[in-house]
JSON list of C-alpha atoms and ligand atoms in Angstrom, two decimals:
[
{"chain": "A", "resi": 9, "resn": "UNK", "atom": "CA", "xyz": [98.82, 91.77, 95.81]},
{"chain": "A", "resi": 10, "resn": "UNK", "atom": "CA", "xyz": [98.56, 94.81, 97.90]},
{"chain": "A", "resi": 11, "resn": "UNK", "atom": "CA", "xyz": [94.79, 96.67, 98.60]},
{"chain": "A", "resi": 12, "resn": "UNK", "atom": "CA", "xyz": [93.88, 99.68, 98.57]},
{"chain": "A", "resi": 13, "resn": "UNK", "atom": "CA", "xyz": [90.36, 100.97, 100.45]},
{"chain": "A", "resi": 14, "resn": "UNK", "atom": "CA", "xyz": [88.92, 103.97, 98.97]},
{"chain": "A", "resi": 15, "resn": "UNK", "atom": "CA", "xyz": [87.91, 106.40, 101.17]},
{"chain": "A", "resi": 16, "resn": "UNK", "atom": "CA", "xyz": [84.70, 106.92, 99.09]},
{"chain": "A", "resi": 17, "resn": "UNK", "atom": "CA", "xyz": [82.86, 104.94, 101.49]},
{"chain": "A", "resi": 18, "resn": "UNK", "atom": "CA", "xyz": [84.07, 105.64, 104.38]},
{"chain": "A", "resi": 19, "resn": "UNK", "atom": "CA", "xyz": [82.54, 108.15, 107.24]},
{"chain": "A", "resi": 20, "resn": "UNK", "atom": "CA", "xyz": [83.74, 111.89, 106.70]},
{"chain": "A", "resi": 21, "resn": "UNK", "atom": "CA", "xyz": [82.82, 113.02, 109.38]},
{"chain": "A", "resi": 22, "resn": "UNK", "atom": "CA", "xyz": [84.88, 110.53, 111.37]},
{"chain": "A", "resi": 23, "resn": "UNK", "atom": "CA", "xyz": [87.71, 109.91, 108.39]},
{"chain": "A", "resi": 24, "resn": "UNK", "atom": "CA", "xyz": [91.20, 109.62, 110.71]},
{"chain": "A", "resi": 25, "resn": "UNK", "atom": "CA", "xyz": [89.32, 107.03, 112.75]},
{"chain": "A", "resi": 26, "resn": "UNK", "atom": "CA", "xyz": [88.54, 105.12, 109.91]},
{"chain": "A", "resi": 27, "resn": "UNK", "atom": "CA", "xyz": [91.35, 105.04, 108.20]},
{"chain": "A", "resi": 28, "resn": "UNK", "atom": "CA", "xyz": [93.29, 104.18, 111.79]},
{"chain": "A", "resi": 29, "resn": "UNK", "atom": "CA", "xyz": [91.00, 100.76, 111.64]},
{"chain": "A", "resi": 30, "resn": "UNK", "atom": "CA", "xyz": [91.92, 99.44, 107.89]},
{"chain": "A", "resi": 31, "resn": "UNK", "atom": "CA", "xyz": [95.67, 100.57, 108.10]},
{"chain": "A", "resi": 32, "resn": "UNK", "atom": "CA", "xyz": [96.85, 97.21, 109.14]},
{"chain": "A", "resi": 33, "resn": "UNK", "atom": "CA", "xyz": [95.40, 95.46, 106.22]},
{"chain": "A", "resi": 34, "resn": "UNK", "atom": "CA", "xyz": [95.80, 98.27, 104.03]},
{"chain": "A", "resi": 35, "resn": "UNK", "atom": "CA", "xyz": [99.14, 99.22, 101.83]},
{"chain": "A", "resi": 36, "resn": "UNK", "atom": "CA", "xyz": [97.86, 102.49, 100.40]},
{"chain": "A", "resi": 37, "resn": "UNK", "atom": "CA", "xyz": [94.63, 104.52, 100.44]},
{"chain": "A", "resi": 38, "resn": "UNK", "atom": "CA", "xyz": [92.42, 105.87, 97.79]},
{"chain": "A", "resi": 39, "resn": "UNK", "atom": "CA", "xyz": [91.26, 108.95, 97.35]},
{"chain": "A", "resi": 40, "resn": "UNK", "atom": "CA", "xyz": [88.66, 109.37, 95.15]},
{"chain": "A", "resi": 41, "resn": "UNK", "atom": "CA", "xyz": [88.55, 112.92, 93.74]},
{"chain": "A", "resi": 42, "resn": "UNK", "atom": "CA", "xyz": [85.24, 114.17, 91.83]},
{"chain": "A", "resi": 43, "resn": "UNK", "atom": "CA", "xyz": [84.41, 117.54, 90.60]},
{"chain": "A", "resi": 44, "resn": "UNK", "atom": "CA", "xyz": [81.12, 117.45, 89.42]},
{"chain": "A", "resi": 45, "resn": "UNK", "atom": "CA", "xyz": [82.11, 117.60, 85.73]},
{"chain": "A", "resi": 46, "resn": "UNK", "atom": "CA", "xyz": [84.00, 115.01, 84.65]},
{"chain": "A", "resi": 47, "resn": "UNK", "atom": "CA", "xyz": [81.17, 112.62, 86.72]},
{"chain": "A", "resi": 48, "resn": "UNK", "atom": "CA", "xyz": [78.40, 114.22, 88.24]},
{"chain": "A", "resi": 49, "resn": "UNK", "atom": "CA", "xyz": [78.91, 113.75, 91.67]},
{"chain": "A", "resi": 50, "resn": "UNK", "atom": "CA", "xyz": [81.41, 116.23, 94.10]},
{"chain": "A", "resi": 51, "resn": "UNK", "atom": "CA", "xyz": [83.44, 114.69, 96.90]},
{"chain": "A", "resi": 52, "resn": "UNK", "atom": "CA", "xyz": [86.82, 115.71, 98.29]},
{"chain": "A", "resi": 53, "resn": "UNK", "atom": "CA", "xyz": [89.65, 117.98, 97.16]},
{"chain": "A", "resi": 54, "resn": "UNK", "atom": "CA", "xyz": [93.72, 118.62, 98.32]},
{"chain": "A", "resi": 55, "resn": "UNK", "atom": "CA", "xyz": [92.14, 120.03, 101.72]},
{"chain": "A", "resi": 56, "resn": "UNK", "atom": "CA", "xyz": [90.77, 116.81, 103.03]},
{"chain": "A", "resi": 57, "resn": "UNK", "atom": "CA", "xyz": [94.27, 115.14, 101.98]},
{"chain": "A", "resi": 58, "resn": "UNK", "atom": "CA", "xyz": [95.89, 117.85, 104.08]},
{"chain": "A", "resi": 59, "resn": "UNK", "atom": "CA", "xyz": [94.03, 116.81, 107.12]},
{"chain": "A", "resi": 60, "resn": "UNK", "atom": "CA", "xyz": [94.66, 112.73, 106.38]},
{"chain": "A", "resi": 61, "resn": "UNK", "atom": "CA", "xyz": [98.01, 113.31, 105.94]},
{"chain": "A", "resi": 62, "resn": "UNK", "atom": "CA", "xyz": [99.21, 114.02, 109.54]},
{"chain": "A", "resi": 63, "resn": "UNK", "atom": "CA", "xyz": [97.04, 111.17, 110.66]},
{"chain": "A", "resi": 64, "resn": "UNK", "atom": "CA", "xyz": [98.59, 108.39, 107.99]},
{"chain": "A", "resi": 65, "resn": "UNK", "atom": "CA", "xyz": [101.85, 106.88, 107.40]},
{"chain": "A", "resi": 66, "resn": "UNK", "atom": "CA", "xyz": [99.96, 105.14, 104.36]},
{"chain": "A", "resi": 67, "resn": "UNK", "atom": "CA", "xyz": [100.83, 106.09, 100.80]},
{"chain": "A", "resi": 68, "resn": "UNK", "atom": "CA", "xyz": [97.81, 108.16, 99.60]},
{"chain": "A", "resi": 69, "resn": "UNK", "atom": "CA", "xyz": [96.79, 107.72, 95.88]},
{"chain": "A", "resi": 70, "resn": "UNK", "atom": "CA", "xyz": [94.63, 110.45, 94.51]},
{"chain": "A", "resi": 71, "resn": "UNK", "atom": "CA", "xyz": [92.55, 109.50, 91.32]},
{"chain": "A", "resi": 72, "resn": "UNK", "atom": "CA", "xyz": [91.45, 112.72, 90.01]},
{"chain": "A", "resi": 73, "resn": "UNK", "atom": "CA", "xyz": [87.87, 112.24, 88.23]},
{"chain": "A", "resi": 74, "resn": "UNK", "atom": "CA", "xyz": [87.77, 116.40, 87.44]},
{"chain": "A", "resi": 75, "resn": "UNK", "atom": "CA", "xyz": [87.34, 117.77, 84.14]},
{"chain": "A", "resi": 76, "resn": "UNK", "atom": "CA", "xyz": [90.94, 119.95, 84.65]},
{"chain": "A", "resi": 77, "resn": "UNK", "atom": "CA", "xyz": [93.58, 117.91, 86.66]},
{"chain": "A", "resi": 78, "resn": "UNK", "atom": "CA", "xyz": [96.73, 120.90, 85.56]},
{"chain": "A", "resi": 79, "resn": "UNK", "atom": "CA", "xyz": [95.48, 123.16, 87.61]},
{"chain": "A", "resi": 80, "resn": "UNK", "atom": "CA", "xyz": [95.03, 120.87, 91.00]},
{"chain": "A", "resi": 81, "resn": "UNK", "atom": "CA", "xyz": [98.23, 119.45, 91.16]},
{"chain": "A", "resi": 82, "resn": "UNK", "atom": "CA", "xyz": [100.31, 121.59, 92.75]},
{"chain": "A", "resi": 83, "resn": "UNK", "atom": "CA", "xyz": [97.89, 121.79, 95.85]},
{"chain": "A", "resi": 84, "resn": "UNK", "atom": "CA", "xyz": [97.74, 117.46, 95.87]},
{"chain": "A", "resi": 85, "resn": "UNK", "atom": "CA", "xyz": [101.42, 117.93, 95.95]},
{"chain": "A", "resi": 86, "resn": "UNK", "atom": "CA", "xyz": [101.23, 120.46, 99.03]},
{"chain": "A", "resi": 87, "resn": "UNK", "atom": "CA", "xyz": [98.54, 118.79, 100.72]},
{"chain": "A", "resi": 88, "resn": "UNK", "atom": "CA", "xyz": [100.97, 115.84, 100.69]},
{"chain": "A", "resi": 89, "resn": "UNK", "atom": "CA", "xyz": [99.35, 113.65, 98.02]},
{"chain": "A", "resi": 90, "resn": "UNK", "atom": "CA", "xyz": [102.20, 110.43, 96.58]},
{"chain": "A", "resi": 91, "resn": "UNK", "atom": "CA", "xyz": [100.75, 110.11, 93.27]},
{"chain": "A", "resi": 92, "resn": "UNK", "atom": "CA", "xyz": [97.70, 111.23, 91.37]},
{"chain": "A", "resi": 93, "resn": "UNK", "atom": "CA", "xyz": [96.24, 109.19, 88.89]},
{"chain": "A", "resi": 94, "resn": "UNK", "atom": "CA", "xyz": [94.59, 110.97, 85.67]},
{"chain": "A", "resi": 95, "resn": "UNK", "atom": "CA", "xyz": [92.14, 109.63, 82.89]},
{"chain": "A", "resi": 96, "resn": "UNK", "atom": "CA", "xyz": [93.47, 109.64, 79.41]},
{"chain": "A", "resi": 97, "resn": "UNK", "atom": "CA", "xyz": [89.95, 110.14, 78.23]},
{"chain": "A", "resi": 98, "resn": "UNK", "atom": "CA", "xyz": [90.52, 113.86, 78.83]},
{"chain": "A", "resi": 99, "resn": "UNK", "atom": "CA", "xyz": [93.66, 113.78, 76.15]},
{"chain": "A", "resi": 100, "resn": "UNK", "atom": "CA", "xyz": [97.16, 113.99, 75.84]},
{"chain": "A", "resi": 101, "resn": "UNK", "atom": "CA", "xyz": [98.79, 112.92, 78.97]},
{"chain": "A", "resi": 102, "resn": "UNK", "atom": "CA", "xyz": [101.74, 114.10, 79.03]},
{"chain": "A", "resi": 103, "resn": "UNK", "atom": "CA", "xyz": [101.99, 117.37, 80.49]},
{"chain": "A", "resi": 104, "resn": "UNK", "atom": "CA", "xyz": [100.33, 116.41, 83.65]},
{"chain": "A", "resi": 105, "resn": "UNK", "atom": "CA", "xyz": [103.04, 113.56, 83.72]},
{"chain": "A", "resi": 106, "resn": "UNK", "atom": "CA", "xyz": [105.88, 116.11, 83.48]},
{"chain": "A", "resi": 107, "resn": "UNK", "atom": "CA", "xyz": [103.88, 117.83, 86.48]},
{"chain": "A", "resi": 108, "resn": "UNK", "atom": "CA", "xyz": [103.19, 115.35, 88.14]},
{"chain": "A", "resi": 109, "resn": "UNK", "atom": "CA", "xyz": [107.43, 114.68, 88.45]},
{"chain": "A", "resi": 110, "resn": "UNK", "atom": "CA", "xyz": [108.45, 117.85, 88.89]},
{"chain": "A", "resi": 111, "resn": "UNK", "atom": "CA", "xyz": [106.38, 117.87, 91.90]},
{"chain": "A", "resi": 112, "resn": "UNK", "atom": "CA", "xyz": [107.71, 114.76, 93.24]},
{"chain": "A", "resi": 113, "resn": "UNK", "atom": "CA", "xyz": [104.51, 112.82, 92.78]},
{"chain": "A", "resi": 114, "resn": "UNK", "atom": "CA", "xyz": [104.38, 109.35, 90.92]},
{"chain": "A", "resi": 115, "resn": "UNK", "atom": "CA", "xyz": [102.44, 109.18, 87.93]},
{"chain": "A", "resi": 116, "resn": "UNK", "atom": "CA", "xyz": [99.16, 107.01, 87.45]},
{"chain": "A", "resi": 117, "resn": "UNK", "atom": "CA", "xyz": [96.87, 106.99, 84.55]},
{"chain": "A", "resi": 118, "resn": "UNK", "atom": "CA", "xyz": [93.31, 105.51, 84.43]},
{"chain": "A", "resi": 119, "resn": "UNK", "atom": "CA", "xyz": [90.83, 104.37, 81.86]},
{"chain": "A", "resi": 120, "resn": "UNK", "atom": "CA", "xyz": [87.14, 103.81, 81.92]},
{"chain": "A", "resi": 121, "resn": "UNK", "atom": "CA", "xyz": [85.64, 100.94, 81.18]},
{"chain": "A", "resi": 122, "resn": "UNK", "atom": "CA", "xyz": [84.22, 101.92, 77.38]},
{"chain": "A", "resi": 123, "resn": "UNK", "atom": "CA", "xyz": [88.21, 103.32, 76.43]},
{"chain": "A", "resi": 124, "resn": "UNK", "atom": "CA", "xyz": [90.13, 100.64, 74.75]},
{"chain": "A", "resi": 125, "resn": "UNK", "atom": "CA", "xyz": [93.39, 99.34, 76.08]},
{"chain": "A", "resi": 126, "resn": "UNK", "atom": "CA", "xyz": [95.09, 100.90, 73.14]},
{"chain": "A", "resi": 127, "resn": "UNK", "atom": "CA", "xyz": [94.75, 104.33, 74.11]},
{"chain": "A", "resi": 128, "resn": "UNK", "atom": "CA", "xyz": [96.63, 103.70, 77.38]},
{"chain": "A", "resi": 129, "resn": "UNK", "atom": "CA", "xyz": [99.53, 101.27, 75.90]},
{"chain": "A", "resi": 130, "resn": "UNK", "atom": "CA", "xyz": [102.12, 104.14, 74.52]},
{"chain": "A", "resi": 131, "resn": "UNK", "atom": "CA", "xyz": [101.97, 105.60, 77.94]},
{"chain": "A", "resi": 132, "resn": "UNK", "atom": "CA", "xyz": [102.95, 102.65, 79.74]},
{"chain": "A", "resi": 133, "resn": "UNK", "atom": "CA", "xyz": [106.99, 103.25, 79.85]},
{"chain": "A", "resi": 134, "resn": "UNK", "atom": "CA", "xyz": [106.29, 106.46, 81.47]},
{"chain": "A", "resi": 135, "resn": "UNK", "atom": "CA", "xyz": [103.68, 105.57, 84.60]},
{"chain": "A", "resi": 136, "resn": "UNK", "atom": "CA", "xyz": [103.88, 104.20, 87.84]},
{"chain": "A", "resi": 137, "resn": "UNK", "atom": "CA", "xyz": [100.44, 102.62, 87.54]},
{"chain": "A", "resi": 138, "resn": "UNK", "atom": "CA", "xyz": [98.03, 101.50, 85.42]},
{"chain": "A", "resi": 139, "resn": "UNK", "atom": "CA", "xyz": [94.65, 101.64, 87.04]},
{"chain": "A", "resi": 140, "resn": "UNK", "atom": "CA", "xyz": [91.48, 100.04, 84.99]},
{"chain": "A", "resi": 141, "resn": "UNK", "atom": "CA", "xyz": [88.27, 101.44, 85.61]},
{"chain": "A", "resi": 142, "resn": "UNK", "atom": "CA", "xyz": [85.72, 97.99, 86.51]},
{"chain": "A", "resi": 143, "resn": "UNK", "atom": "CA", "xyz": [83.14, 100.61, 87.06]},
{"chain": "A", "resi": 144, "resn": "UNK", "atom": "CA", "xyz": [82.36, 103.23, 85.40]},
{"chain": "A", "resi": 145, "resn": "UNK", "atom": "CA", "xyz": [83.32, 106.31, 87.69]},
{"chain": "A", "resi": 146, "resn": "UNK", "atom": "CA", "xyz": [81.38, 108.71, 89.84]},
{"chain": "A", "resi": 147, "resn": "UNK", "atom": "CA", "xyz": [80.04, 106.21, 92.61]},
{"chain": "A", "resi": 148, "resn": "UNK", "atom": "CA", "xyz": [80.84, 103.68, 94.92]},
{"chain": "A", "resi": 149, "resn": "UNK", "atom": "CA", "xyz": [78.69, 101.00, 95.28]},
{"chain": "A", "resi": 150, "resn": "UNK", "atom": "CA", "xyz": [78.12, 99.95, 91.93]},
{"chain": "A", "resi": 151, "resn": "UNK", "atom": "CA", "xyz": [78.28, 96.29, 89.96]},
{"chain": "A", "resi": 152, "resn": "UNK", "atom": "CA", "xyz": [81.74, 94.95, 88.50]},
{"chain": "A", "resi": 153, "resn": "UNK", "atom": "CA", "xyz": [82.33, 94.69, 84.91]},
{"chain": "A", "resi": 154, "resn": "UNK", "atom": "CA", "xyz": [84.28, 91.50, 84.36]},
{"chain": "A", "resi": 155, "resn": "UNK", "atom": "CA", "xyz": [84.57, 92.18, 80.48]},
{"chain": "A", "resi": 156, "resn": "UNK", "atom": "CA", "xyz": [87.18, 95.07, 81.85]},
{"chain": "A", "resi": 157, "resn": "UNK", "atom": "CA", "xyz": [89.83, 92.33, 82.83]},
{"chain": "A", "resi": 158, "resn": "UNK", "atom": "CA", "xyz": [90.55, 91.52, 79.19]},
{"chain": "A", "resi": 159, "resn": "UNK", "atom": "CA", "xyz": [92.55, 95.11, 79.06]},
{"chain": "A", "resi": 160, "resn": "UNK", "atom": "CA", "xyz": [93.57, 93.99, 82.36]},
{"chain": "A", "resi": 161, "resn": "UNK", "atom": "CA", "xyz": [95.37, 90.77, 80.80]},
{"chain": "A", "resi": 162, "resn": "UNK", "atom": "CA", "xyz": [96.25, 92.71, 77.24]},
{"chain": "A", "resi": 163, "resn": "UNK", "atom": "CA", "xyz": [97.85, 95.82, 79.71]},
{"chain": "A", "resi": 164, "resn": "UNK", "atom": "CA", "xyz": [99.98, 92.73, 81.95]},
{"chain": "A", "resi": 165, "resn": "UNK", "atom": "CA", "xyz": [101.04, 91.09, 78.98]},
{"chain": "A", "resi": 166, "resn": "UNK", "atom": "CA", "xyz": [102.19, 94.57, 77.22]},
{"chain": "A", "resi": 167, "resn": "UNK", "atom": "CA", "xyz": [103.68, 95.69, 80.81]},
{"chain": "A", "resi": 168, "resn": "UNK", "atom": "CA", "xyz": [105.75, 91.83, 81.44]},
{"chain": "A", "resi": 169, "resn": "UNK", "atom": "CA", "xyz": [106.89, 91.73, 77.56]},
{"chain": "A", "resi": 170, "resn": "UNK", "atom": "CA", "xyz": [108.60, 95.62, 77.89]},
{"chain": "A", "resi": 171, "resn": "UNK", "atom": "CA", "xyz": [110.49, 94.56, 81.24]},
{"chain": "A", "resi": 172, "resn": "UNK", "atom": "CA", "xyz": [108.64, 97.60, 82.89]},
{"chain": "A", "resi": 173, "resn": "UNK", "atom": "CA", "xyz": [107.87, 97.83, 86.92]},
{"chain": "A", "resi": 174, "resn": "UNK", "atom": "CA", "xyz": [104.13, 99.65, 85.83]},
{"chain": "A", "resi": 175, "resn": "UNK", "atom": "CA", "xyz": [101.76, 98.00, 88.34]},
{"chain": "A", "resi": 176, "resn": "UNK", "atom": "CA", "xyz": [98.39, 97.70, 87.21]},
{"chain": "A", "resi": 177, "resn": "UNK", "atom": "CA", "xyz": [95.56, 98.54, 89.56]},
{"chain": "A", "resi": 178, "resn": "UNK", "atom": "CA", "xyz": [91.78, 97.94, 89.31]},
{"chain": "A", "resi": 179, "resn": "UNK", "atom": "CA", "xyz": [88.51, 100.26, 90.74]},
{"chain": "A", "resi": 180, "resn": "UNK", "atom": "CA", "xyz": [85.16, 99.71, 91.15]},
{"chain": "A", "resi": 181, "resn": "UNK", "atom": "CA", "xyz": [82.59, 96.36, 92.23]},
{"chain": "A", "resi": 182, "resn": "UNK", "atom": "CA", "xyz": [85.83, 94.60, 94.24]},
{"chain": "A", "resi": 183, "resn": "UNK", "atom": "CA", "xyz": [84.80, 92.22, 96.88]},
{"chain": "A", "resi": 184, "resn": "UNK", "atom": "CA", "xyz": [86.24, 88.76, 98.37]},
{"chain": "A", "resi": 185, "resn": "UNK", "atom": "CA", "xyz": [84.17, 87.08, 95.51]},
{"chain": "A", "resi": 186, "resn": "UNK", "atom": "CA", "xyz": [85.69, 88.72, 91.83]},
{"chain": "A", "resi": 187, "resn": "UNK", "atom": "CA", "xyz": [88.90, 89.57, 93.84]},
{"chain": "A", "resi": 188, "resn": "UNK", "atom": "CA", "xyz": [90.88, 86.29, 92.85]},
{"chain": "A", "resi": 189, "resn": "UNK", "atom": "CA", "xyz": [89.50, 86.78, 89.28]},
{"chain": "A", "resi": 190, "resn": "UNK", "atom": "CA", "xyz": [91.38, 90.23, 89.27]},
{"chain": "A", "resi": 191, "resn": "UNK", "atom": "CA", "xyz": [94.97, 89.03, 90.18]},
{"chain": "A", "resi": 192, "resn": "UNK", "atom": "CA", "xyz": [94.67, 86.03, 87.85]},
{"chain": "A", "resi": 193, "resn": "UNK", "atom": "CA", "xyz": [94.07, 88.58, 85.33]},
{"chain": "A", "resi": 194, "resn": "UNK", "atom": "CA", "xyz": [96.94, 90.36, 86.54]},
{"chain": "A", "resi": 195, "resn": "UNK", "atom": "CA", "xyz": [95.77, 93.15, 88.50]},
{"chain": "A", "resi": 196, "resn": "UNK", "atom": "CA", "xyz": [98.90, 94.07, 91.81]},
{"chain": "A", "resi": 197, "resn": "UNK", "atom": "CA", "xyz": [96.47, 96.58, 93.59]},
{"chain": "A", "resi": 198, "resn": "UNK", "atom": "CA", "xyz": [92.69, 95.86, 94.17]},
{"chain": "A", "resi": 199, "resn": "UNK", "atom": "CA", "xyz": [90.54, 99.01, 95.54]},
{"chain": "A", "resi": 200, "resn": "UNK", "atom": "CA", "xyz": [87.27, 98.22, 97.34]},
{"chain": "A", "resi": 201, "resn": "UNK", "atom": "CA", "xyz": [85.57, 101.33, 99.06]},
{"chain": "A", "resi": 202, "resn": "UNK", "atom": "CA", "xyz": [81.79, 99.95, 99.71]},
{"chain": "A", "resi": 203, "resn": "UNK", "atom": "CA", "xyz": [82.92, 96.34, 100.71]},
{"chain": "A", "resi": 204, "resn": "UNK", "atom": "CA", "xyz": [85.30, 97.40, 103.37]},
{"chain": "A", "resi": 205, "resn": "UNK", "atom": "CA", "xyz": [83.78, 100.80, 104.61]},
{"chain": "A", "resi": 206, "resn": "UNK", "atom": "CA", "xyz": [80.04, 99.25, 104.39]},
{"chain": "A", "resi": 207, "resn": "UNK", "atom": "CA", "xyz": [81.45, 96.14, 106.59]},
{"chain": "A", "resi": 208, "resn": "UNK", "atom": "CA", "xyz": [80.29, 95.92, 110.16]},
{"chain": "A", "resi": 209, "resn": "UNK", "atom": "CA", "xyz": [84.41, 95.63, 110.77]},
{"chain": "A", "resi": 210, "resn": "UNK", "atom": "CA", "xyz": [86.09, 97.12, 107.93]},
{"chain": "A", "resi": 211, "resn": "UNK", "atom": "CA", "xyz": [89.43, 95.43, 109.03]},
{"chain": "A", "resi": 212, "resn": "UNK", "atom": "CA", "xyz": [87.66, 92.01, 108.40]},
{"chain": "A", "resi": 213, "resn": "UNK", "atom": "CA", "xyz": [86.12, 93.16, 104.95]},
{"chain": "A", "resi": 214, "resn": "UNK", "atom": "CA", "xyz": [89.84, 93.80, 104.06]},
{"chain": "A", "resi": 215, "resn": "UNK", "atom": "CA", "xyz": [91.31, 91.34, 105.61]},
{"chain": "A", "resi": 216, "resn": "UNK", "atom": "CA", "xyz": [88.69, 89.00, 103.75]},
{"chain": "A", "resi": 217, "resn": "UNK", "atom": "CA", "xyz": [89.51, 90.51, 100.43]},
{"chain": "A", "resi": 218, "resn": "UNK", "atom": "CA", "xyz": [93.27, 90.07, 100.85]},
{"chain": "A", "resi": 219, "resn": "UNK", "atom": "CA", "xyz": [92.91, 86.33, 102.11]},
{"chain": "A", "resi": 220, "resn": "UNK", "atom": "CA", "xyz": [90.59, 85.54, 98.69]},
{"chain": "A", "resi": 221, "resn": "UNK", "atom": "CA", "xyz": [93.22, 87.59, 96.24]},
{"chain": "A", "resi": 222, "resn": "UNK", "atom": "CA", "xyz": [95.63, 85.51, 97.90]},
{"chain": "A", "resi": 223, "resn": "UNK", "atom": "CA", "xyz": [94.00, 82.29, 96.80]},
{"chain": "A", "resi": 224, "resn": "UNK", "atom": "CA", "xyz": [94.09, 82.94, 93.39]},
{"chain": "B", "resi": 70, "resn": "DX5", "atom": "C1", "xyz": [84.30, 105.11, 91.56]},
{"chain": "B", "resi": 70, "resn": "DX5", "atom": "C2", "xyz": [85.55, 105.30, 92.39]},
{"chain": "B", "resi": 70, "resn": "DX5", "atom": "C3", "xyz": [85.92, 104.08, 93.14]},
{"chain": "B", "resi": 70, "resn": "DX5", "atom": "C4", "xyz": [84.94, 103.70, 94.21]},
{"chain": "B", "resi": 70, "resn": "DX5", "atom": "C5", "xyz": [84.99, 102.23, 94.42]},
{"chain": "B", "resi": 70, "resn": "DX5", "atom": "O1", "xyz": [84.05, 106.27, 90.85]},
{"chain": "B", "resi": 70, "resn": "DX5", "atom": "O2", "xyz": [86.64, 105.63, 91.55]},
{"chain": "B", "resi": 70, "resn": "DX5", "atom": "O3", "xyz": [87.21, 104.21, 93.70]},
{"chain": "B", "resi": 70, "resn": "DX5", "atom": "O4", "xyz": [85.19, 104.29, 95.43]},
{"chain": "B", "resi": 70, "resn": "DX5", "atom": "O5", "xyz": [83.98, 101.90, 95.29]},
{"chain": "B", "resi": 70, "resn": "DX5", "atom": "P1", "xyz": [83.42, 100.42, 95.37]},
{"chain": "B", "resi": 70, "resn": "DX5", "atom": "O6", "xyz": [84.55, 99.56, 95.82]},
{"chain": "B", "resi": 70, "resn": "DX5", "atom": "O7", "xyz": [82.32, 100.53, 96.35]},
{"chain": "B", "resi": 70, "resn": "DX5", "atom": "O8", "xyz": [82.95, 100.05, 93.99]},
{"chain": "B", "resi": 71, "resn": "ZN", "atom": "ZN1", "xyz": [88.72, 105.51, 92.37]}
]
């Protein structure tokens, strides 16, 4: 199982210092990309990845939550982003995969948790990553949805019975107590923003989240 913080919930104004403290228990980062449209709320864009990147050997993992991905990926590439992750409630896929390649990126794609597993399965043999919304997007903070880690389970079994490498990641409500529920269901990469970056020692929170997934 590998975690991911999101960034979400960490301190902007103090961002390379955070990340420095959850890097040992972290194996990627999450950025967590709003515009305003697609969710209400705004938050960071390719220029804050810029800044992290100098400061991070970590993988950084941008899930784009904006209404028109195309035209943003070029500057996630530039800023130095690894992969971007994009919702397949905004259509057809594919083009922003082909992007996505050409610009050396991997590919992730991302469903809420009201889209049905189906829309997501004849992508699979052409992502990276599966990420399932347990939230649904636009803030950190908020309660998990366990009825999410059905698609969780229908996604693994799809992923195992194709022979395909697609990890599968989950967002949203993750703490030391539903984190073992998640990797029984299947999930490889757990993100938690709020129960890390609202910890009095974020490297504990993580380290506590990793040492429950573990259990499972
Ligand atoms: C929600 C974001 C999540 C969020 C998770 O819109 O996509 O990545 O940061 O935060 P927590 O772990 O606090 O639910
Ligand atoms: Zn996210």
């Amino acid at each position: 199982m590998k975690l991911a913080p999101s960034i979400l919930s960490a301190d902007f104004a103090h961002l390379a210092d955070e990340v420095a403290r959850v890097a040992p228990v972290s194996d990627l980062l999450h950025v967590d990309v709003m515009d305003g449209h697609f969710v209400p709320v705004i938050t960071i864009g390719p220029a804050v990845v810029a800044s992290l990147r100098p400061t991070t050997d970590l993988f950084l993992d941008c899930h784009l939550m904006v209404d028109n991905p195309g035209v943003h990926l070029d500057d996630f590439a530039k800023a130095g982003a690894d992969r971007c992750i994009v919702h397949v409630e905004l259509g057809d896929p594919r083009p922003l995969f082909d992007r996505m390649r050409a610009l050396g990126m991997g590919v992730g794609l991302v469903l809420n948790p009201p889209t049905p597993v189906d829309e997501v399965l004849p992508y699979l043999d052409e992502i990276d990553l599966l990420l399932v919304m347990s939230v649904n997007p636009g803030w950190g903070g908020q309660a998990f949805i366990p009825e999410v880690l059905d698609k969780v389970r229908a996604a693994r079994a799809e992923i195992d019975a194709r022979g395909l490498a697609v990890e599968i990641e989950i967002d949203g409500g993750i703490k030391a107590g539903n984190a073992g529920l998640a990797v029984a269901a299947g999930c490889d990469i757990l993100v938690a923003g709020s129960a890390v970056f609202h910890a009095a020692d974020p490297a504990v929170a993580a380290d506590e989240i990793r040492a429950a997934a573990a259990d499972a």
